[in-house]
Amino acid sequence: MKTELIKVDPLNPNKELLIPAAEALKRGELVCFPTETVYGLGAVWSDAEAVAEIFKVKGRPQDNPLIVHETSVERMKNYYASWDQVAEVLTKAFCPGPFTLIMKHHSSLRSPATAGLDTIAVRIPEHKVTRLLIEAAGEGLAAPSANISGRPSPTNALDALEDLNGKVPYIIDGGACGYGVESSIVSWNEGKLELLRPGGITAEDIERVLDEAGLDIPLFRAGSKLLPADQTPRAPGMKYRHYAPKAKVHILKGSGCREKLAALVLQLEAVSQEDFCWGLYISDELAEELASCLSADDLKKLHIRRFAGELSHAEAAKGLFAAFRSMDREGVSDIWAEELDTSLVGAAYMNRLLKAAAG
Ligand code: TXA
Ligand code: MG
């Protein structure tokens, strides 16, 4: 199959350009598209064969359900068995946006997207291109991240092409994703509210919104550890290794810049006599400290990707997967990525980093 890239302006998309992709979706084919979080690999959610094809193309385990993407809260409500004040408050605050809500689905609902569970995950993207595509397809789109299972999620069209070339008819190129990590997933089921995956909407955001609405409901947070294969996790995806580049990922720990720098220099000294090829994913501050204590020759050996640490953890999260993929292309054997505190979007960043470093 030949894969065609359709380039669209993410801020002012021309709807006409999306028609061939929407027609392909209606015919039961898969389309890769941008969202504000990461690129998705979509099919019409009610088309069982097309959804089954997503699992095949990704090499995704059959027990790992998909998120359905919709255009409005009104349409979102159609998937769930019931609706209540918590759902109302959360969706009013966070939809459209990087927020996925899992609740019990309608008993009559049948789609391989749910992997046989009695719950369903739905989200409303805010990306203009995603919204136009769903509208043009006429139905909600089931879509996981557009990576081959286990790899880092693609956050630009070329990274998506790397995994999907020849496997889908269309990849819509809407530029780089604004968040760079997948949506925050919240499960509201059997009286328990749980943040299964942290993302651009933070635990602090959710707690504040509940508090402002006068809802006294605790928010549980799932850990970042991988579960053993024989355990049933609340989010099936939690038992699989995720987000991993080919290079071995290490976490550069320390409570401040100085400590991290000292740790890094120690590691570098240990390999400096050897022929090594390392990548670094570090903040501007650390990169500058490093530049002042290494020789130009030593610095040149390192494949450094920087993020603007001062601008908050969101910048670190946004560039992480793209850095993994580009360093893989440069053939680095090891990636050292800077640890950040887990406040706000730091939780999403550290969640992805810990999983990439596991295993
Ligand atoms: O930002 C995102 O959420 C992106 C874009 C494309 O929208 N999508 C995405 O999908 O990250 P995926 O399939 O890579 O991750 C979805 C996660 C998986 O870990 C899956 O196990 C979990 O959501 N999930 C989906 N439905 C679920 C359900 N009914 N119960 C528990 N977990 C569910
Ligand atoms: Mg994924």
mmCIF file of C-alpha atoms and ligand atoms in Angstrom:
data_model
loop_
_atom_site.group_PDB
_atom_site.id
_atom_site.type_symbol
_atom_site.label_atom_id
_atom_site.label_comp_id
_atom_site.label_asym_id
_atom_site.label_seq_id
_atom_site.Cartn_x
_atom_site.Cartn_y
_atom_site.Cartn_z
ATOM 1 C CA MET A 1 0.000 0.000 0.000
ATOM 2 C CA LYS A 2 1.215 3.464 -0.832
ATOM 3 C CA THR A 3 0.997 5.928 2.054
ATOM 4 C CA GLU A 4 0.119 9.482 1.106
ATOM 5 C CA LEU A 5 0.948 12.445 3.332
ATOM 6 C CA ILE A 6 -1.761 15.116 3.374
ATOM 7 C CA LYS A 7 -0.336 18.392 4.639
ATOM 8 C CA VAL A 8 -2.798 20.739 6.343
ATOM 9 C CA ASP A 9 -2.444 23.988 8.241
ATOM 10 C CA PRO A 10 -3.215 23.028 11.867
ATOM 11 C CA LEU A 11 -4.504 26.478 12.782
ATOM 12 C CA ASN A 12 -6.556 27.123 9.665
ATOM 13 C CA PRO A 13 -7.218 23.730 8.074
ATOM 14 C CA ASN A 14 -8.805 23.425 4.663
ATOM 15 C CA LYS A 15 -11.621 20.907 5.050
ATOM 16 C CA GLU A 16 -11.467 19.909 1.372
ATOM 17 C CA LEU A 17 -8.006 18.435 1.871
ATOM 18 C CA LEU A 18 -9.363 15.989 4.441
ATOM 19 C CA ILE A 19 -12.069 14.520 2.213
ATOM 20 C CA PRO A 20 -10.016 11.656 0.723
ATOM 21 C CA ALA A 21 -9.017 10.589 4.251
ATOM 22 C CA ALA A 22 -12.612 10.806 5.492
ATOM 23 C CA GLU A 23 -13.762 8.735 2.507
ATOM 24 C CA ALA A 24 -11.106 6.130 3.295
ATOM 25 C CA LEU A 25 -12.374 5.949 6.896
ATOM 26 C CA LYS A 26 -15.945 5.459 5.647
ATOM 27 C CA ARG A 27 -14.713 2.604 3.426
ATOM 28 C CA GLY A 28 -13.263 0.883 6.504
ATOM 29 C CA GLU A 29 -9.656 1.930 6.058
ATOM 30 C CA LEU A 30 -7.295 3.360 8.672
ATOM 31 C CA VAL A 31 -6.060 6.943 8.744
ATOM 32 C CA CYS A 32 -3.315 8.466 10.848
ATOM 33 C CA PHE A 33 -4.129 11.966 12.085
ATOM 34 C CA PRO A 34 -2.749 14.650 14.408
ATOM 35 C CA THR A 35 -4.319 15.572 17.734
ATOM 36 C CA GLU A 36 -3.171 18.052 20.372
ATOM 37 C CA THR A 37 -1.611 15.184 22.354
ATOM 38 C CA VAL A 38 0.028 12.701 19.944
ATOM 39 C CA TYR A 39 -0.780 11.310 16.481
ATOM 40 C CA GLY A 40 -3.569 8.738 16.386
ATOM 41 C CA LEU A 41 -4.246 5.721 14.179
ATOM 42 C CA GLY A 42 -7.977 5.867 13.587
ATOM 43 C CA ALA A 43 -10.895 3.852 12.261
ATOM 44 C CA VAL A 44 -14.655 4.383 12.449
ATOM 45 C CA TRP A 45 -15.404 3.065 15.953
ATOM 46 C CA SER A 46 -18.489 1.033 14.982
ATOM 47 C CA ASP A 47 -16.738 -0.762 12.099
ATOM 48 C CA ALA A 48 -15.571 -3.965 13.789
ATOM 49 C CA GLU A 49 -13.317 -5.050 10.924
ATOM 50 C CA ALA A 50 -11.619 -1.689 10.651
ATOM 51 C CA VAL A 51 -11.039 -1.528 14.411
ATOM 52 C CA ALA A 52 -9.638 -5.069 14.349
ATOM 53 C CA GLU A 53 -7.221 -3.873 11.670
ATOM 54 C CA ILE A 54 -5.861 -1.227 14.076
ATOM 55 C CA PHE A 55 -4.806 -3.986 16.485
ATOM 56 C CA LYS A 56 -3.158 -5.864 13.633
ATOM 57 C CA VAL A 57 -1.241 -2.909 12.214
ATOM 58 C CA LYS A 58 0.010 -1.813 15.636
ATOM 59 C CA GLY A 59 0.757 -5.322 16.854
ATOM 60 C CA ARG A 60 -1.391 -4.390 19.833
ATOM 61 C CA PRO A 61 -2.428 -7.008 22.403
ATOM 62 C CA GLN A 62 -6.134 -7.851 22.001
ATOM 63 C CA ASP A 63 -6.946 -7.089 25.639
ATOM 64 C CA ASN A 64 -5.876 -3.434 25.373
ATOM 65 C CA PRO A 65 -8.914 -1.255 24.571
ATOM 66 C CA LEU A 66 -8.980 1.919 22.468
ATOM 67 C CA ILE A 67 -10.205 5.467 23.035
ATOM 68 C CA VAL A 68 -13.136 6.740 20.954
ATOM 69 C CA HIS A 69 -12.724 10.330 19.708
ATOM 70 C CA GLU A 70 -15.811 12.508 19.474
ATOM 71 C CA THR A 71 -16.689 16.111 18.690
ATOM 72 C CA SER A 72 -18.983 17.159 21.546
ATOM 73 C CA VAL A 73 -20.043 16.244 25.062
ATOM 74 C CA GLU A 74 -23.574 15.650 23.753
ATOM 75 C CA ARG A 75 -22.258 12.958 21.390
ATOM 76 C CA MET A 76 -19.932 11.606 24.081
ATOM 77 C CA LYS A 77 -22.901 10.933 26.368
ATOM 78 C CA ASN A 78 -24.332 8.436 23.836
ATOM 79 C CA TYR A 79 -21.622 5.904 24.631
ATOM 80 C CA TYR A 80 -22.129 5.711 28.388
ATOM 81 C CA ALA A 81 -24.757 3.832 30.373
ATOM 82 C CA SER A 82 -25.386 6.862 32.579
ATOM 83 C CA TRP A 83 -24.320 10.434 33.224
ATOM 84 C CA ASP A 84 -23.970 12.236 36.527
ATOM 85 C CA GLN A 85 -22.676 15.398 38.155
ATOM 86 C CA VAL A 86 -19.054 14.213 38.258
ATOM 87 C CA ALA A 87 -19.081 13.491 34.520
ATOM 88 C CA GLU A 88 -20.764 16.832 33.919
ATOM 89 C CA VAL A 89 -18.250 18.817 35.983
ATOM 90 C CA LEU A 90 -15.180 17.093 34.527
ATOM 91 C CA THR A 91 -16.243 17.285 30.886
ATOM 92 C CA LYS A 92 -17.347 20.894 31.273
ATOM 93 C CA ALA A 93 -13.915 21.796 32.604
ATOM 94 C CA PHE A 94 -11.686 19.680 30.361
ATOM 95 C CA CYS A 95 -13.491 18.965 27.079
ATOM 96 C CA PRO A 96 -12.433 19.535 24.416
ATOM 97 C CA GLY A 97 -8.840 18.849 25.395
ATOM 98 C CA PRO A 98 -6.304 16.216 26.454
ATOM 99 C CA PHE A 99 -8.771 14.448 28.731
ATOM 100 C CA THR A 100 -10.277 10.954 28.403
ATOM 101 C CA LEU A 101 -13.180 9.759 30.518
ATOM 102 C CA ILE A 102 -13.811 6.060 31.189
ATOM 103 C CA MET A 103 -17.228 5.015 32.458
ATOM 104 C CA LYS A 104 -19.619 2.055 32.066
ATOM 105 C CA HIS A 105 -20.855 1.822 28.504
ATOM 106 C CA HIS A 106 -24.366 1.193 27.222
ATOM 107 C CA SER A 107 -25.246 -2.461 27.586
ATOM 108 C CA SER A 108 -26.123 -2.613 23.873
ATOM 109 C CA LEU A 109 -22.789 -1.146 22.768
ATOM 110 C CA ARG A 110 -20.647 -3.552 20.747
ATOM 111 C CA SER A 111 -17.228 -2.628 19.445
ATOM 112 C CA PRO A 112 -13.829 -4.310 19.552
ATOM 113 C CA ALA A 113 -12.601 -0.897 20.714
ATOM 114 C CA THR A 114 -13.613 -1.844 24.276
ATOM 115 C CA ALA A 115 -11.718 -5.171 24.197
ATOM 116 C CA GLY A 116 -14.691 -6.806 25.886
ATOM 117 C CA LEU A 117 -14.759 -4.530 28.949
ATOM 118 C CA ASP A 118 -18.013 -3.101 30.312
ATOM 119 C CA THR A 119 -16.479 0.399 30.259
ATOM 120 C CA ILE A 120 -15.501 2.708 27.414
ATOM 121 C CA ALA A 121 -12.939 5.496 27.049
ATOM 122 C CA VAL A 122 -14.042 8.601 25.140
ATOM 123 C CA ARG A 123 -12.329 11.908 24.543
ATOM 124 C CA ILE A 124 -12.999 15.105 22.609
ATOM 125 C CA PRO A 125 -9.876 16.442 20.934
ATOM 126 C CA GLU A 126 -9.501 20.197 20.611
ATOM 127 C CA HIS A 127 -7.205 20.019 17.563
ATOM 128 C CA LYS A 128 -9.008 21.610 14.607
ATOM 129 C CA VAL A 129 -7.838 18.970 12.141
ATOM 130 C CA THR A 130 -9.002 16.083 14.330
ATOM 131 C CA ARG A 131 -12.385 17.682 14.795
ATOM 132 C CA LEU A 132 -12.863 18.306 11.076
ATOM 133 C CA LEU A 133 -11.847 14.760 10.259
ATOM 134 C CA ILE A 134 -14.310 13.234 12.738
ATOM 135 C CA GLU A 135 -17.073 15.469 11.374
ATOM 136 C CA ALA A 136 -16.248 14.522 7.790
ATOM 137 C CA ALA A 137 -16.166 10.804 8.668
ATOM 138 C CA GLY A 138 -19.591 11.243 10.267
ATOM 139 C CA GLU A 139 -18.854 9.012 13.283
ATOM 140 C CA GLY A 140 -16.579 8.773 16.279
ATOM 141 C CA LEU A 141 -13.090 7.439 15.585
ATOM 142 C CA ALA A 142 -11.450 4.731 17.665
ATOM 143 C CA ALA A 143 -7.770 5.572 17.815
ATOM 144 C CA PRO A 144 -4.752 4.540 19.825
ATOM 145 C CA SER A 145 -1.487 6.428 19.478
ATOM 146 C CA ALA A 146 -0.079 5.874 15.984
ATOM 147 C CA ASN A 147 3.085 4.024 17.032
ATOM 148 C CA ILE A 148 3.837 0.346 16.611
ATOM 149 C CA SER A 149 3.088 -1.160 20.049
ATOM 150 C CA GLY A 150 5.762 -0.451 22.625
ATOM 151 C CA ARG A 151 7.415 2.376 20.687
ATOM 152 C CA PRO A 152 7.207 6.060 21.660
ATOM 153 C CA SER A 153 4.032 7.743 20.436
ATOM 154 C CA PRO A 154 4.598 9.840 17.298
ATOM 155 C CA THR A 155 4.280 13.568 17.887
ATOM 156 C CA ASN A 156 4.844 14.691 14.292
ATOM 157 C CA ALA A 157 3.946 13.254 10.887
ATOM 158 C CA LEU A 158 7.439 12.024 10.020
ATOM 159 C CA ASP A 159 7.655 10.022 13.234
ATOM 160 C CA ALA A 160 4.243 8.535 12.373
ATOM 161 C CA LEU A 161 5.467 7.724 8.867
ATOM 162 C CA GLU A 162 8.443 5.880 10.340
ATOM 163 C CA ASP A 163 6.060 3.347 11.921
ATOM 164 C CA LEU A 164 3.181 3.333 9.433
ATOM 165 C CA ASN A 165 4.690 3.737 5.975
ATOM 166 C CA GLY A 166 3.000 1.275 3.614
ATOM 167 C CA LYS A 167 0.439 0.277 6.255
ATOM 168 C CA VAL A 168 -2.174 3.041 5.932
ATOM 169 C CA PRO A 169 -3.437 4.966 2.887
ATOM 170 C CA TYR A 170 -3.181 8.420 4.521
ATOM 171 C CA ILE A 171 -1.188 10.233 7.166
ATOM 172 C CA ILE A 172 -2.473 13.736 7.808
ATOM 173 C CA ASP A 173 0.410 16.069 8.572
ATOM 174 C CA GLY A 174 -0.746 18.782 10.964
ATOM 175 C CA GLY A 175 2.699 19.604 12.337
ATOM 176 C CA ALA A 176 4.016 18.941 15.830
ATOM 177 C CA CYS A 177 1.591 18.095 18.649
ATOM 178 C CA GLY A 178 1.195 20.759 21.329
ATOM 179 C CA TYR A 179 1.288 18.464 24.400
ATOM 180 C CA GLY A 180 3.514 15.677 23.101
ATOM 181 C CA VAL A 181 2.193 13.153 25.643
ATOM 182 C CA GLU A 182 -1.073 11.226 25.484
ATOM 183 C CA SER A 183 -4.263 12.451 27.148
ATOM 184 C CA SER A 184 -4.932 12.225 30.861
ATOM 185 C CA ILE A 185 -7.181 9.225 31.457
ATOM 186 C CA VAL A 186 -9.714 9.363 34.272
ATOM 187 C CA SER A 187 -11.862 6.410 35.239
ATOM 188 C CA TRP A 188 -15.132 7.094 37.062
ATOM 189 C CA ASN A 189 -16.554 3.692 37.781
ATOM 190 C CA GLU A 190 -18.307 2.083 40.750
ATOM 191 C CA GLY A 191 -17.881 5.165 42.869
ATOM 192 C CA LYS A 192 -14.118 5.383 42.394
ATOM 193 C CA LEU A 193 -12.415 8.255 40.625
ATOM 194 C CA GLU A 194 -8.956 7.377 39.391
ATOM 195 C CA LEU A 195 -6.335 9.066 37.257
ATOM 196 C CA LEU A 196 -5.075 6.068 35.287
ATOM 197 C CA ARG A 197 -2.650 8.001 33.118
ATOM 198 C CA PRO A 198 -1.401 11.538 33.812
ATOM 199 C CA GLY A 199 -1.229 13.950 30.881
ATOM 200 C CA GLY A 200 -1.716 17.609 30.052
ATOM 201 C CA ILE A 201 -4.668 17.825 32.446
ATOM 202 C CA THR A 202 -3.030 17.360 35.818
ATOM 203 C CA ALA A 203 -4.232 15.747 39.045
ATOM 204 C CA GLU A 204 -4.067 19.223 40.564
ATOM 205 C CA ASP A 205 -6.399 20.547 37.816
ATOM 206 C CA ILE A 206 -8.906 17.779 38.460
ATOM 207 C CA GLU A 207 -8.852 18.194 42.233
ATOM 208 C CA ARG A 208 -9.334 21.953 41.907
ATOM 209 C CA VAL A 209 -12.330 21.564 39.583
ATOM 210 C CA LEU A 210 -13.984 18.997 41.878
ATOM 211 C CA ASP A 211 -13.368 21.241 44.833
ATOM 212 C CA GLU A 212 -14.824 24.293 43.094
ATOM 213 C CA ALA A 213 -17.942 22.280 42.263
ATOM 214 C CA GLY A 214 -18.279 21.262 45.920
ATOM 215 C CA LEU A 215 -17.719 17.580 45.102
ATOM 216 C CA ASP A 216 -15.904 15.840 47.914
ATOM 217 C CA ILE A 217 -14.526 12.874 45.947
ATOM 218 C CA PRO A 218 -10.960 11.609 46.355
ATOM 219 C CA LEU A 219 -8.864 11.222 43.198
ATOM 220 C CA PHE A 220 -6.752 8.068 43.229
ATOM 221 C CA ARG A 221 -3.572 8.017 41.166
ATOM 222 C CA ALA A 222 -2.302 4.915 39.421
ATOM 223 C CA GLY A 223 1.421 4.326 39.823
ATOM 224 C CA SER A 224 3.967 4.300 37.025
ATOM 225 C CA LYS A 225 5.222 0.781 37.716
ATOM 226 C CA LEU A 226 4.670 -2.004 35.186
ATOM 227 C CA LEU A 227 2.328 -4.725 36.398
ATOM 228 C CA PRO A 228 3.198 -8.422 36.099
ATOM 229 C CA ALA A 229 1.606 -10.055 33.032
ATOM 230 C CA ASP A 230 -0.707 -12.253 35.139
ATOM 231 C CA GLN A 231 -2.297 -9.325 36.961
ATOM 232 C CA THR A 232 -5.463 -7.620 35.791
ATOM 233 C CA PRO A 233 -4.816 -3.893 35.729
ATOM 234 C CA ARG A 234 -7.532 -1.247 35.762
ATOM 235 C CA ALA A 235 -6.114 0.221 32.556
ATOM 236 C CA PRO A 236 -5.063 -2.769 30.458
ATOM 237 C CA GLY A 237 -2.309 -0.694 28.884
ATOM 238 C CA MET A 238 -0.627 -0.508 32.285
ATOM 239 C CA LYS A 239 0.786 -3.993 32.007
ATOM 240 C CA TYR A 240 2.722 -3.407 28.803
ATOM 241 C CA ARG A 241 6.079 -1.757 28.350
ATOM 242 C CA HIS A 242 5.512 1.537 26.657
ATOM 243 C CA TYR A 243 7.154 4.462 25.032
ATOM 244 C CA ALA A 244 10.516 2.761 24.630
ATOM 245 C CA PRO A 245 13.109 3.849 22.091
ATOM 246 C CA LYS A 246 15.654 1.323 20.817
ATOM 247 C CA ALA A 247 18.327 2.973 22.954
ATOM 248 C CA LYS A 248 18.535 2.089 26.631
ATOM 249 C CA VAL A 249 16.924 4.824 28.701
ATOM 250 C CA HIS A 250 18.433 5.980 32.004
ATOM 251 C CA ILE A 251 17.070 8.582 34.381
ATOM 252 C CA LEU A 252 19.428 11.326 35.418
ATOM 253 C CA LYS A 253 18.509 11.737 39.060
ATOM 254 C CA GLY A 254 19.251 14.495 41.497
ATOM 255 C CA SER A 255 17.501 17.139 43.507
ATOM 256 C CA GLY A 256 19.001 20.065 41.612
ATOM 257 C CA CYS A 257 21.060 20.981 38.601
ATOM 258 C CA ARG A 258 24.393 20.568 40.444
ATOM 259 C CA GLU A 259 23.572 17.087 41.656
ATOM 260 C CA LYS A 260 22.417 15.941 38.233
ATOM 261 C CA LEU A 261 25.497 17.439 36.636
ATOM 262 C CA ALA A 262 27.757 15.614 39.082
ATOM 263 C CA ALA A 263 25.955 12.326 38.352
ATOM 264 C CA LEU A 264 26.267 12.834 34.615
ATOM 265 C CA VAL A 265 29.954 13.735 34.742
ATOM 266 C CA LEU A 266 30.609 10.611 36.792
ATOM 267 C CA GLN A 267 28.890 8.448 34.165
ATOM 268 C CA LEU A 268 30.783 10.178 31.378
ATOM 269 C CA GLU A 269 34.115 9.654 33.096
ATOM 270 C CA ALA A 270 33.388 5.941 33.307
ATOM 271 C CA VAL A 271 33.030 5.635 29.526
ATOM 272 C CA SER A 272 35.281 8.422 28.309
ATOM 273 C CA GLN A 273 38.044 6.078 27.146
ATOM 274 C CA GLU A 274 35.618 4.002 25.110
ATOM 275 C CA ASP A 275 33.921 4.577 21.817
ATOM 276 C CA PHE A 276 30.494 5.557 23.069
ATOM 277 C CA CYS A 277 27.424 7.130 21.510
ATOM 278 C CA TRP A 278 25.134 8.690 24.090
ATOM 279 C CA GLY A 279 22.119 10.947 23.921
ATOM 280 C CA LEU A 280 21.020 13.445 26.553
ATOM 281 C CA TYR A 281 17.549 14.884 27.110
ATOM 282 C CA ILE A 282 18.153 17.758 29.474
ATOM 283 C CA SER A 283 16.986 21.237 30.415
ATOM 284 C CA ASP A 284 18.668 24.382 29.115
ATOM 285 C CA GLU A 285 20.059 25.015 32.604
ATOM 286 C CA LEU A 286 21.743 21.630 32.800
ATOM 287 C CA ALA A 287 22.990 21.864 29.218
ATOM 288 C CA GLU A 288 24.674 25.169 30.013
ATOM 289 C CA GLU A 289 26.277 23.855 33.196
ATOM 290 C CA LEU A 290 27.501 20.849 31.244
ATOM 291 C CA ALA A 291 28.987 23.015 28.508
ATOM 292 C CA SER A 292 30.982 24.899 31.091
ATOM 293 C CA CYS A 293 32.573 21.798 32.569
ATOM 294 C CA LEU A 294 33.280 19.570 29.531
ATOM 295 C CA SER A 295 35.819 20.093 26.798
ATOM 296 C CA ALA A 296 34.486 20.978 23.339
ATOM 297 C CA ASP A 297 35.671 17.582 22.088
ATOM 298 C CA ASP A 298 33.788 15.694 24.777
ATOM 299 C CA LEU A 299 30.671 17.762 24.201
ATOM 300 C CA LYS A 300 30.745 17.002 20.487
ATOM 301 C CA LYS A 301 30.513 13.295 21.220
ATOM 302 C CA LEU A 302 27.137 13.739 22.892
ATOM 303 C CA HIS A 303 23.805 13.894 21.108
ATOM 304 C CA ILE A 304 22.067 16.564 23.141
ATOM 305 C CA ARG A 305 18.374 17.524 22.970
ATOM 306 C CA ARG A 306 17.428 20.421 25.192
ATOM 307 C CA PHE A 307 14.131 21.565 26.598
ATOM 308 C CA ALA A 308 13.317 24.940 28.112
ATOM 309 C CA GLY A 309 13.145 23.783 31.730
ATOM 310 C CA GLU A 310 12.346 27.220 33.045
ATOM 311 C CA LEU A 311 9.153 27.273 30.996
ATOM 312 C CA SER A 312 7.694 24.467 33.117
ATOM 313 C CA HIS A 313 7.581 20.710 32.768
ATOM 314 C CA ALA A 314 5.184 20.990 29.847
ATOM 315 C CA GLU A 315 8.127 21.727 27.547
ATOM 316 C CA ALA A 316 9.947 18.624 28.718
ATOM 317 C CA ALA A 317 6.871 16.465 28.122
ATOM 318 C CA LYS A 318 6.263 17.991 24.705
ATOM 319 C CA GLY A 319 9.661 17.075 23.296
ATOM 320 C CA LEU A 320 10.371 13.751 24.997
ATOM 321 C CA PHE A 321 9.041 11.263 22.423
ATOM 322 C CA ALA A 322 10.390 13.219 19.449
ATOM 323 C CA ALA A 323 13.808 13.302 21.160
ATOM 324 C CA PHE A 324 13.704 9.524 21.728
ATOM 325 C CA ARG A 325 12.924 8.919 18.086
ATOM 326 C CA SER A 326 15.462 11.324 16.642
ATOM 327 C CA MET A 327 18.232 9.991 18.897
ATOM 328 C CA ASP A 328 17.321 6.461 17.779
ATOM 329 C CA ARG A 329 17.823 7.553 14.187
ATOM 330 C CA GLU A 330 21.265 8.838 15.136
ATOM 331 C CA GLY A 331 22.103 5.422 16.529
ATOM 332 C CA VAL A 332 22.716 6.328 20.173
ATOM 333 C CA SER A 333 23.058 3.323 22.470
ATOM 334 C CA ASP A 334 22.017 5.068 25.693
ATOM 335 C CA ILE A 335 19.795 8.021 26.504
ATOM 336 C CA TRP A 336 20.110 9.924 29.766
ATOM 337 C CA ALA A 337 16.971 11.933 30.455
ATOM 338 C CA GLU A 338 16.670 14.414 33.274
ATOM 339 C CA GLU A 339 14.433 13.617 36.235
ATOM 340 C CA LEU A 340 11.842 16.275 37.101
ATOM 341 C CA ASP A 341 9.585 16.654 40.104
ATOM 342 C CA THR A 342 6.126 15.187 39.647
ATOM 343 C CA SER A 343 4.059 18.289 40.254
ATOM 344 C CA LEU A 344 1.675 19.325 37.468
ATOM 345 C CA VAL A 345 2.750 18.063 34.017
ATOM 346 C CA GLY A 346 5.923 16.704 35.649
ATOM 347 C CA ALA A 347 3.757 13.686 36.570
ATOM 348 C CA ALA A 348 3.032 12.956 32.882
ATOM 349 C CA TYR A 349 6.690 13.404 31.931
ATOM 350 C CA MET A 350 8.016 11.141 34.703
ATOM 351 C CA ASN A 351 5.306 8.535 34.017
ATOM 352 C CA ARG A 352 6.492 8.169 30.385
ATOM 353 C CA LEU A 353 10.148 8.311 31.341
ATOM 354 C CA LEU A 354 9.845 5.640 34.048
ATOM 355 C CA LYS A 355 8.050 3.311 31.644
ATOM 356 C CA ALA A 356 10.608 3.918 28.902
ATOM 357 C CA ALA A 357 13.395 3.136 31.364
ATOM 358 C CA ALA A 358 11.704 -0.047 32.678
ATOM 359 C CA GLY A 359 12.612 -3.459 31.360
HETATM 360 O O1 TXA B 1 -3.989 11.310 23.707
HETATM 361 C C1 TXA B 1 -4.424 10.160 23.561
HETATM 362 O O2 TXA B 1 -5.141 9.627 24.400
HETATM 363 C C2 TXA B 1 -4.051 9.447 22.260
HETATM 364 C C3 TXA B 1 -4.643 10.235 21.092
HETATM 365 C C4 TXA B 1 -4.472 9.522 19.781
HETATM 366 O O3 TXA B 1 -5.980 10.504 21.372
HETATM 367 N N1 TXA B 1 -4.508 8.098 22.287
HETATM 368 C C5 TXA B 1 -3.915 7.144 23.060
HETATM 369 O O4 TXA B 1 -4.440 5.879 22.931
HETATM 370 O O5 TXA B 1 -2.978 7.389 23.789
HETATM 371 P P1 TXA B 1 -3.677 4.568 23.435
HETATM 372 O O6 TXA B 1 -4.486 3.460 22.906
HETATM 373 O O7 TXA B 1 -2.279 4.635 23.058
HETATM 374 O O8 TXA B 1 -3.864 4.615 24.983
HETATM 375 C C6 TXA B 1 -5.135 4.398 25.533
HETATM 376 C C7 TXA B 1 -5.035 3.826 26.915
HETATM 377 C C8 TXA B 1 -4.517 2.393 26.937
HETATM 378 O O9 TXA B 1 -3.564 2.277 27.968
HETATM 379 C C9 TXA B 1 -5.753 1.584 27.284
HETATM 380 O O10 TXA B 1 -5.431 0.460 28.046
HETATM 381 C C10 TXA B 1 -6.581 2.580 28.086
HETATM 382 O O11 TXA B 1 -6.346 3.808 27.452
HETATM 383 N N2 TXA B 1 -8.022 2.292 27.984
HETATM 384 C C11 TXA B 1 -8.828 2.442 26.911
HETATM 385 N N3 TXA B 1 -10.094 2.050 27.199
HETATM 386 C C12 TXA B 1 -10.097 1.661 28.480
HETATM 387 C C13 TXA B 1 -11.087 1.145 29.384
HETATM 388 N N4 TXA B 1 -12.354 0.942 29.001
HETATM 389 N N5 TXA B 1 -10.696 0.843 30.641
HETATM 390 C C14 TXA B 1 -9.431 1.037 31.040
HETATM 391 N N6 TXA B 1 -8.455 1.510 30.252
HETATM 392 C C15 TXA B 1 -8.769 1.817 28.992
HETATM 393 MG MG MG B 2 -0.342 4.282 23.000
#
